[in-house]
mmCIF file of C-alpha atoms in Angstrom:
data_model
loop_
_atom_site.group_PDB
_atom_site.id
_atom_site.type_symbol
_atom_site.label_atom_id
_atom_site.label_comp_id
_atom_site.label_asym_id
_atom_site.label_seq_id
_atom_site.Cartn_x
_atom_site.Cartn_y
_atom_site.Cartn_z
ATOM 1 C CA MET A 593 89.617 84.654 93.077
ATOM 2 C CA HIS A 594 93.340 84.908 93.670
ATOM 3 C CA GLU A 595 92.957 87.686 96.288
ATOM 4 C CA ALA A 596 91.572 84.981 98.588
ATOM 5 C CA ARG A 597 95.130 83.702 99.072
ATOM 6 C CA ALA A 598 96.202 86.886 100.875
ATOM 7 C CA ALA A 599 93.134 86.803 103.116
ATOM 8 C CA LEU A 600 93.697 83.146 104.000
ATOM 9 C CA SER A 601 97.356 83.807 104.802
ATOM 10 C CA ALA A 602 96.356 86.676 107.094
ATOM 11 C CA LEU A 603 93.890 84.473 108.964
ATOM 12 C CA LEU A 604 96.315 81.560 109.260
ATOM 13 C CA HIS A 605 98.902 83.836 110.889
ATOM 14 C CA SER A 606 96.542 85.667 113.229
ATOM 15 C CA PRO A 607 96.647 84.624 116.909
ATOM 16 C CA LEU A 608 92.992 85.739 117.236
ATOM 17 C CA VAL A 609 91.633 83.145 114.841
ATOM 18 C CA ARG A 610 90.987 79.421 114.905
ATOM 19 C CA LEU A 611 90.003 78.437 111.397
ATOM 20 C CA THR A 612 87.506 75.578 111.420
ATOM 21 C CA THR A 613 86.996 75.118 107.667
ATOM 22 C CA VAL A 614 88.217 76.472 104.326
ATOM 23 C CA ILE A 615 85.798 76.208 101.416
ATOM 24 C CA THR A 616 87.125 76.415 97.859
ATOM 25 C CA PRO A 617 85.648 75.392 94.487
ATOM 26 C CA PRO A 618 86.303 71.921 93.046
ATOM 27 C CA ASP A 619 88.908 71.533 90.303
ATOM 28 C CA GLU A 620 86.373 71.535 87.476
ATOM 29 C CA ASP A 621 85.072 74.936 88.616
ATOM 30 C CA LEU A 622 88.534 76.412 89.120
ATOM 31 C CA CYS A 623 89.400 75.599 85.504
ATOM 32 C CA ARG A 624 86.420 77.624 84.279
ATOM 33 C CA LEU A 625 86.890 80.695 86.508
ATOM 34 C CA ALA A 626 89.359 83.364 85.365
ATOM 35 C CA GLY A 627 91.663 84.374 88.204
ATOM 36 C CA ALA A 628 90.447 81.563 90.461
ATOM 37 C CA ALA A 629 92.609 80.305 93.321
ATOM 38 C CA ASP A 630 92.741 76.873 94.909
ATOM 39 C CA LEU A 631 93.103 77.330 98.671
ATOM 40 C CA SER A 632 93.194 73.648 99.540
ATOM 41 C CA ALA A 633 96.994 73.190 99.659
ATOM 42 C CA ALA A 634 97.590 76.105 102.045
ATOM 43 C CA ALA A 635 94.690 75.051 104.258
ATOM 44 C CA ARG A 636 95.760 71.429 104.497
ATOM 45 C CA ALA A 637 99.361 72.434 105.196
ATOM 46 C CA ALA A 638 98.015 74.340 108.211
ATOM 47 C CA GLY A 639 95.858 71.412 109.301
ATOM 48 C CA VAL A 640 92.561 73.092 108.410
ATOM 49 C CA PRO A 641 89.769 70.885 106.977
ATOM 50 C CA VAL A 642 88.795 71.691 103.384
ATOM 51 C CA LEU A 643 85.427 71.539 101.630
ATOM 52 C CA ARG A 644 85.369 71.570 97.812
ATOM 53 C CA GLU A 645 81.984 73.043 96.932
ATOM 54 C CA THR A 646 80.309 74.816 94.017
ATOM 55 C CA ASP A 647 77.258 76.019 95.941
ATOM 56 C CA LEU A 648 77.292 76.984 99.618
ATOM 57 C CA ASP A 649 73.524 77.407 99.800
ATOM 58 C CA THR A 650 72.585 73.747 99.974
ATOM 59 C CA PRO A 651 71.191 72.117 103.118
ATOM 60 C CA ALA A 652 74.200 69.802 103.369
ATOM 61 C CA VAL A 653 76.789 72.579 103.153
ATOM 62 C CA ARG A 654 74.859 74.833 105.522
ATOM 63 C CA ALA A 655 74.710 71.962 108.008
ATOM 64 C CA ARG A 656 78.485 71.445 107.785
ATOM 65 C CA ILE A 657 79.118 75.141 108.397
ATOM 66 C CA ARG A 658 76.578 75.274 111.226
ATOM 67 C CA ALA A 659 78.237 72.268 112.892
ATOM 68 C CA SER A 660 81.512 74.181 113.144
ATOM 69 C CA ASP A 661 79.728 76.844 115.247
ATOM 70 C CA PRO A 662 81.477 79.804 113.575
ATOM 71 C CA ASP A 663 81.707 83.307 114.975
ATOM 72 C CA LEU A 664 82.417 84.708 111.512
ATOM 73 C CA LEU A 665 82.363 83.644 107.875
ATOM 74 C CA VAL A 666 84.990 85.372 105.674
ATOM 75 C CA VAL A 667 84.064 85.397 101.980
ATOM 76 C CA VAL A 668 86.691 86.457 99.423
ATOM 77 C CA GLY A 669 86.250 86.160 95.663
ATOM 78 C CA TRP A 670 83.169 83.935 95.833
ATOM 79 C CA THR A 671 81.041 84.765 92.771
ATOM 80 C CA ARG A 672 77.682 83.446 94.032
ATOM 81 C CA LEU A 673 75.349 85.366 96.319
ATOM 82 C CA LEU A 674 74.723 83.843 99.739
ATOM 83 C CA GLY A 675 71.146 83.327 100.878
ATOM 84 C CA PRO A 676 69.613 84.537 104.156
ATOM 85 C CA GLU A 677 69.763 81.096 105.791
ATOM 86 C CA LEU A 678 73.526 80.825 105.332
ATOM 87 C CA LEU A 679 74.152 84.456 106.239
ATOM 88 C CA SER A 680 72.420 83.877 109.576
ATOM 89 C CA VAL A 681 74.617 80.920 110.553
ATOM 90 C CA PRO A 682 77.752 82.706 111.869
ATOM 91 C CA ARG A 683 77.285 84.340 115.256
ATOM 92 C CA HIS A 684 78.577 87.719 114.069
ATOM 93 C CA GLY A 685 77.687 87.535 110.395
ATOM 94 C CA CYS A 686 79.610 87.233 107.144
ATOM 95 C CA VAL A 687 82.247 89.673 105.988
ATOM 96 C CA GLY A 688 83.163 90.037 102.329
ATOM 97 C CA PHE A 689 85.071 92.231 99.907
ATOM 98 C CA HIS A 690 84.449 93.982 96.623
ATOM 99 C CA ALA A 691 87.178 95.462 94.424
ATOM 100 C CA SER A 692 85.732 98.951 94.061
ATOM 101 C CA LEU A 693 84.851 101.925 96.221
ATOM 102 C CA LEU A 694 81.247 100.979 96.887
ATOM 103 C CA PRO A 695 78.588 101.957 96.110
ATOM 104 C CA ARG A 696 80.420 102.684 92.851
ATOM 105 C CA HIS A 697 80.806 99.696 90.522
ATOM 106 C CA ARG A 698 78.720 96.998 92.116
ATOM 107 C CA GLY A 699 78.691 93.752 90.159
ATOM 108 C CA ARG A 700 81.153 91.608 88.252
ATOM 109 C CA ALA A 701 84.762 92.309 87.191
ATOM 110 C CA PRO A 702 85.047 95.803 88.734
ATOM 111 C CA VAL A 703 88.809 96.103 88.201
ATOM 112 C CA ASN A 704 88.587 94.996 84.575
ATOM 113 C CA TRP A 705 85.804 97.494 83.897
ATOM 114 C CA ALA A 706 87.699 100.303 85.643
ATOM 115 C CA ILE A 707 90.876 99.767 83.597
ATOM 116 C CA LEU A 708 89.169 99.339 80.224
ATOM 117 C CA ARG A 709 87.232 102.537 80.868
ATOM 118 C CA GLY A 710 90.485 104.398 81.470
ATOM 119 C CA GLU A 711 89.843 105.090 85.155
ATOM 120 C CA LYS A 712 92.799 106.101 87.319
ATOM 121 C CA VAL A 713 91.457 105.076 90.734
ATOM 122 C CA THR A 714 89.767 102.002 92.167
ATOM 123 C CA GLY A 715 89.744 100.440 95.627
ATOM 124 C CA ASN A 716 88.698 97.613 97.873
ATOM 125 C CA THR A 717 85.674 97.660 100.168
ATOM 126 C CA MET A 718 85.169 95.453 103.202
ATOM 127 C CA MET A 719 81.467 94.971 103.952
ATOM 128 C CA MET A 720 79.105 92.846 105.995
ATOM 129 C CA LEU A 721 77.296 90.664 103.497
ATOM 130 C CA ASP A 722 73.541 90.771 103.008
ATOM 131 C CA PRO A 723 71.411 88.945 100.405
ATOM 132 C CA GLY A 724 71.957 91.697 97.800
ATOM 133 C CA ALA A 725 74.812 92.066 95.324
ATOM 134 C CA ASP A 726 77.468 94.240 97.010
ATOM 135 C CA THR A 727 74.871 96.143 99.041
ATOM 136 C CA GLY A 728 75.892 95.312 102.624
ATOM 137 C CA ASP A 729 77.062 97.734 105.306
ATOM 138 C CA ILE A 730 80.585 99.068 104.683
ATOM 139 C CA VAL A 731 83.189 98.295 107.350
ATOM 140 C CA ASP A 732 86.233 99.874 105.670
ATOM 141 C CA GLN A 733 87.595 100.975 102.301
ATOM 142 C CA ARG A 734 91.028 101.488 100.760
ATOM 143 C CA THR A 735 91.688 103.633 97.667
ATOM 144 C CA LEU A 736 94.117 102.291 95.054
ATOM 145 C CA SER A 737 95.601 104.048 92.035
ATOM 146 C CA ILE A 738 95.705 102.572 88.521
ATOM 147 C CA GLY A 739 98.907 103.375 86.613
ATOM 148 C CA PRO A 740 99.328 103.468 82.813
ATOM 149 C CA GLU A 741 101.117 100.107 82.746
ATOM 150 C CA ASP A 742 98.980 98.326 85.332
ATOM 151 C CA THR A 743 97.110 95.227 84.254
ATOM 152 C CA CYS A 744 94.116 93.556 85.827
ATOM 153 C CA GLY A 745 96.544 91.197 87.560
ATOM 154 C CA SER A 746 98.785 93.870 89.063
ATOM 155 C CA VAL A 747 95.810 95.874 90.351
ATOM 156 C CA TYR A 748 94.204 92.769 91.848
ATOM 157 C CA ASP A 749 97.491 92.066 93.660
ATOM 158 C CA ARG A 750 97.118 95.435 95.415
ATOM 159 C CA VAL A 751 93.422 94.779 95.996
ATOM 160 C CA ALA A 752 94.411 91.519 97.694
ATOM 161 C CA ARG A 753 96.951 93.205 99.970
ATOM 162 C CA ALA A 754 94.474 95.925 100.905
ATOM 163 C CA GLY A 755 91.847 93.311 101.740
ATOM 164 C CA ALA A 756 94.221 91.356 103.968
ATOM 165 C CA GLU A 757 95.268 94.562 105.757
ATOM 166 C CA MET A 758 91.659 95.551 106.421
ATOM 167 C CA LEU A 759 90.834 92.054 107.600
ATOM 168 C CA LEU A 760 93.655 92.047 110.142
ATOM 169 C CA ALA A 761 92.884 95.591 111.294
ATOM 170 C CA HIS A 762 89.225 94.803 111.977
ATOM 171 C CA LEU A 763 89.452 91.201 113.195
ATOM 172 C CA PRO A 764 88.922 92.075 116.900
ATOM 173 C CA GLY A 765 85.700 93.911 116.102
ATOM 174 C CA LEU A 766 84.531 91.368 113.521
ATOM 175 C CA LEU A 767 84.954 88.524 115.988
ATOM 176 C CA THR A 768 82.915 90.318 118.658
ATOM 177 C CA GLY A 769 80.307 91.961 116.437
ATOM 178 C CA THR A 770 81.588 95.469 117.201
ATOM 179 C CA ALA A 771 83.242 96.373 113.875
ATOM 180 C CA PRO A 772 82.200 99.758 112.434
ATOM 181 C CA ARG A 773 79.323 99.643 109.929
ATOM 182 C CA ARG A 774 78.115 102.282 107.501
ATOM 183 C CA PRO A 775 74.957 101.529 105.497
ATOM 184 C CA GLN A 776 75.073 102.040 101.740
ATOM 185 C CA ASP A 777 72.549 104.191 99.924
ATOM 186 C CA PRO A 778 70.550 101.688 97.813
ATOM 187 C CA ALA A 779 69.950 104.361 95.170
ATOM 188 C CA ALA A 780 73.617 105.322 94.829
ATOM 189 C CA GLY A 781 76.247 103.772 92.610
ATOM 190 C CA ASP A 782 75.951 101.657 89.485
ATOM 191 C CA VAL A 783 75.822 97.972 88.605
ATOM 192 C CA LEU A 784 78.410 96.635 86.157
ATOM 193 C CA PRO A 785 77.396 94.226 83.391
ATOM 194 C CA ARG A 786 78.721 90.681 83.412
ATOM 195 C CA ARG A 787 81.683 90.147 81.086
ATOM 196 C CA THR A 788 82.152 87.134 78.814
ATOM 197 C CA PRO A 789 85.205 86.096 76.716
ATOM 198 C CA GLY A 790 83.512 87.254 73.509
ATOM 199 C CA MET A 791 83.405 90.792 74.883
ATOM 200 C CA GLY A 792 87.206 90.975 74.563
ATOM 201 C CA VAL A 793 87.111 91.917 70.869
ATOM 202 C CA ILE A 794 89.147 95.057 70.149
ATOM 203 C CA ASP A 795 87.518 97.931 68.312
ATOM 204 C CA TRP A 796 90.568 99.413 66.575
ATOM 205 C CA ASP A 797 88.504 102.461 65.620
ATOM 206 C CA ARG A 798 89.107 103.925 69.067
ATOM 207 C CA PRO A 799 92.009 106.085 70.313
ATOM 208 C CA ALA A 800 95.323 104.333 70.946
ATOM 209 C CA SER A 801 95.068 104.974 74.681
ATOM 210 C CA ALA A 802 91.653 103.256 74.785
ATOM 211 C CA VAL A 803 93.015 100.211 72.914
ATOM 212 C CA HIS A 804 95.957 100.013 75.328
ATOM 213 C CA ASP A 805 93.573 100.201 78.301
ATOM 214 C CA TRP A 806 91.423 97.484 76.746
ATOM 215 C CA VAL A 807 94.314 95.063 76.379
ATOM 216 C CA ARG A 808 95.720 95.539 79.874
ATOM 217 C CA ALA A 809 92.263 95.233 81.427
ATOM 218 C CA LEU A 810 91.635 91.812 79.907
ATOM 219 C CA THR A 811 95.057 90.178 79.783
ATOM 220 C CA SER A 812 96.120 87.067 81.742
ATOM 221 C CA PRO A 813 94.803 85.646 84.067
ATOM 222 C CA TYR A 814 91.628 86.683 82.245
ATOM 223 C CA PRO A 815 90.570 85.395 78.802
ATOM 224 C CA GLY A 816 92.297 88.202 76.912
ATOM 225 C CA ALA A 817 91.626 90.841 74.273
ATOM 226 C CA PHE A 818 91.574 89.802 70.628
ATOM 227 C CA GLY A 819 91.214 90.901 67.042
ATOM 228 C CA VAL A 820 89.980 88.959 64.030
ATOM 229 C CA LEU A 821 92.425 88.580 61.143
ATOM 230 C CA ASP A 822 91.456 86.609 58.033
ATOM 231 C CA GLY A 823 88.586 85.083 59.974
ATOM 232 C CA GLU A 824 90.791 83.827 62.827
ATOM 233 C CA ARG A 825 90.926 85.122 66.386
ATOM 234 C CA VAL A 826 94.325 86.607 67.290
ATOM 235 C CA MET A 827 94.960 87.145 70.999
ATOM 236 C CA ILE A 828 96.522 90.478 71.990
ATOM 237 C CA TRP A 829 98.114 90.139 75.431
ATOM 238 C CA ARG A 830 100.220 93.256 75.916
ATOM 239 C CA THR A 831 100.802 96.669 74.322
ATOM 240 C CA ARG A 832 103.157 99.536 75.045
ATOM 241 C CA PRO A 833 101.621 102.701 76.474
ATOM 242 C CA PRO A 834 101.183 104.904 73.385
ATOM 243 C CA GLY A 835 102.919 108.249 73.014
ATOM 244 C CA ASP A 836 101.506 111.555 71.812
ATOM 245 C CA ASP A 837 102.678 111.369 68.204
ATOM 246 C CA GLU A 838 102.332 107.783 67.001
ATOM 247 C CA PRO A 839 102.149 106.878 63.266
ATOM 248 C CA ALA A 840 98.600 106.477 61.957
ATOM 249 C CA GLY A 841 96.747 104.538 59.291
ATOM 250 C CA PRO A 842 93.395 102.850 58.662
ATOM 251 C CA PRO A 843 92.210 101.446 62.035
ATOM 252 C CA GLY A 844 93.172 97.788 62.420
ATOM 253 C CA GLN A 845 95.891 97.835 59.763
ATOM 254 C CA VAL A 846 99.303 96.345 60.553
ATOM 255 C CA LEU A 847 101.706 99.234 59.935
ATOM 256 C CA ALA A 848 104.972 97.499 60.797
ATOM 257 C CA VAL A 849 106.463 94.311 62.202
ATOM 258 C CA GLU A 850 109.494 95.610 64.050
ATOM 259 C CA SER A 851 111.923 94.431 66.676
ATOM 260 C CA GLY A 852 109.987 94.128 69.922
ATOM 261 C CA GLY A 853 106.492 94.469 68.527
ATOM 262 C CA VAL A 854 103.819 94.813 65.875
ATOM 263 C CA ARG A 855 102.455 98.307 65.212
ATOM 264 C CA ILE A 856 98.711 98.376 64.530
ATOM 265 C CA ALA A 857 96.765 101.480 63.562
ATOM 266 C CA THR A 858 93.991 102.858 65.753
ATOM 267 C CA ARG A 859 91.796 105.935 65.362
ATOM 268 C CA GLY A 860 94.223 108.810 64.845
ATOM 269 C CA GLY A 861 97.289 106.847 65.940
ATOM 270 C CA SER A 862 98.639 103.359 66.643
ATOM 271 C CA VAL A 863 99.746 100.941 69.330
ATOM 272 C CA VAL A 864 102.694 98.572 69.481
ATOM 273 C CA VAL A 865 101.614 95.058 70.447
ATOM 274 C CA THR A 866 104.432 93.312 72.308
ATOM 275 C CA GLU A 867 102.765 89.967 73.140
ATOM 276 C CA MET A 868 100.264 88.038 71.043
ATOM 277 C CA SER A 869 99.299 84.477 70.124
ATOM 278 C CA ASP A 870 96.799 82.412 68.226
ATOM 279 C CA ARG A 871 93.569 81.510 69.978
ATOM 280 C CA ALA A 872 94.922 78.458 71.817
ATOM 281 C CA GLY A 873 98.566 79.428 72.252
ATOM 282 C CA PRO A 874 100.409 80.997 75.185
ATOM 283 C CA PRO A 875 101.440 84.668 75.048
ATOM 284 C CA GLY A 876 104.718 85.248 73.228
ATOM 285 C CA PRO A 877 106.754 87.996 71.549
ATOM 286 C CA ALA A 878 104.522 89.635 68.958
ATOM 287 C CA ASP A 879 107.193 90.148 66.287
ATOM 288 C CA ARG A 880 108.239 86.484 66.361
ATOM 289 C CA TRP A 881 104.647 85.276 66.285
ATOM 290 C CA SER A 882 103.769 87.530 63.359
ATOM 291 C CA ARG A 883 106.771 86.467 61.306
ATOM 292 C CA ARG A 884 106.104 82.805 62.040
ATOM 293 C CA VAL A 885 102.489 82.936 60.845
ATOM 294 C CA GLY A 886 103.141 85.373 58.016
ATOM 295 C CA VAL A 887 101.424 88.542 59.251
ATOM 296 C CA LEU A 888 102.890 91.355 57.155
ATOM 297 C CA PRO A 889 102.449 95.135 56.988
ATOM 298 C CA GLY A 890 99.222 95.894 55.168
ATOM 299 C CA ALA A 891 97.240 93.101 56.815
ATOM 300 C CA ARG A 892 94.114 94.445 58.474
ATOM 301 C CA PHE A 893 92.082 93.275 61.435
ATOM 302 C CA ALA A 894 88.336 93.124 60.916
ATOM 303 C CA ALA A 895 86.245 96.144 61.825
ATOM 304 C CA VAL A 896 83.870 95.758 64.768
ATOM 305 C CA PRO A 897 80.209 96.565 64.043
ATOM 306 C CA PRO A 898 78.891 99.542 66.068
ATOM 307 C CA ALA A 899 76.323 97.410 67.913
ATOM 308 C CA VAL A 900 79.052 94.990 69.033
ATOM 309 C CA SER A 901 81.301 97.892 70.068
ATOM 310 C CA ARG A 902 78.523 99.270 72.282
ATOM 311 C CA TRP A 903 77.834 95.846 73.790
ATOM 312 C CA VAL A 904 81.460 95.132 74.742
ATOM 313 C CA LEU A 905 81.657 98.564 76.385
ATOM 314 C CA GLY A 906 78.582 97.754 78.472
ATOM 315 C CA GLU A 907 76.530 100.355 76.625
ATOM 316 C CA GLY A 908 74.044 98.131 74.841
ATOM 317 C CA PRO A 909 72.563 94.607 74.635
ATOM 318 C CA ARG A 910 74.386 91.672 73.080
ATOM 319 C CA PRO A 911 73.650 91.783 69.342
ATOM 320 C CA LEU A 912 72.089 88.741 67.752
ATOM 321 C CA GLY A 913 74.860 86.402 66.635
ATOM 322 C CA ALA A 914 77.638 88.030 68.688
ATOM 323 C CA THR A 915 80.025 85.545 70.269
ATOM 324 C CA ARG A 916 79.569 85.184 74.007
#
């Protein structure tokens, strides 16, 4: 994930560290991972050897890491769990990060889930990795606010800075095995469901504030929120924060195509979409896009079935036939 760049920069500039290897996914994996970062250019510019690997838990990769005789393995944004054999290789263990205040919100896409649920606070947790998913001993945590115009990208930028700051602050202890550790309560917290691109569908029959949160939680660099209009997926990339007294209409109906945006009705109100595109196109001004493709007031986005609405909110199983 892109927060790995800040961590790598911190390590490259620390006089306490001699980096022996940087491991980053191969190009074909980076293309499939939303928010992924290629660390190879920065590493090579600093003279650090690079491994391009999909899976760290193979005998060959473990042997390469073991041969470098590491004191510490720093894991940032890696989406696969590490097995006990690999975790035992570094002399003082493996340190990792999770973009929530653990034990709250273990699992995938914690920032996206926090924003789309309308939460105002998230954080970053530094922990010593164990074989579980985000269950290791906590070393440090930083609390971060979520503002009404934040997106997943802007929050992750702050998550990245907080992670780099914690890494630098605790490097002396991490490198000697004396960093503070606080065990997590295995029974505490929750585990977030995995998100897929098909879960980005907008249920317009929700309050305007919830639709706005949905869009900003899933926008670039993630696959994006979308509605279905005349059987075609329309990508919704950005909306204005709604006010208290917005015009209303049947949920999903286009109320106006105006300068600077397209107003679409929600439950009891409406939102102004400022950036949208077709399924394959880049984000662009919503009013221009709508006029170009002929979206006029009165057009209506398809309603979302209740079972699908529950699934995309993480409140139910994927319905049969729902797009992944």
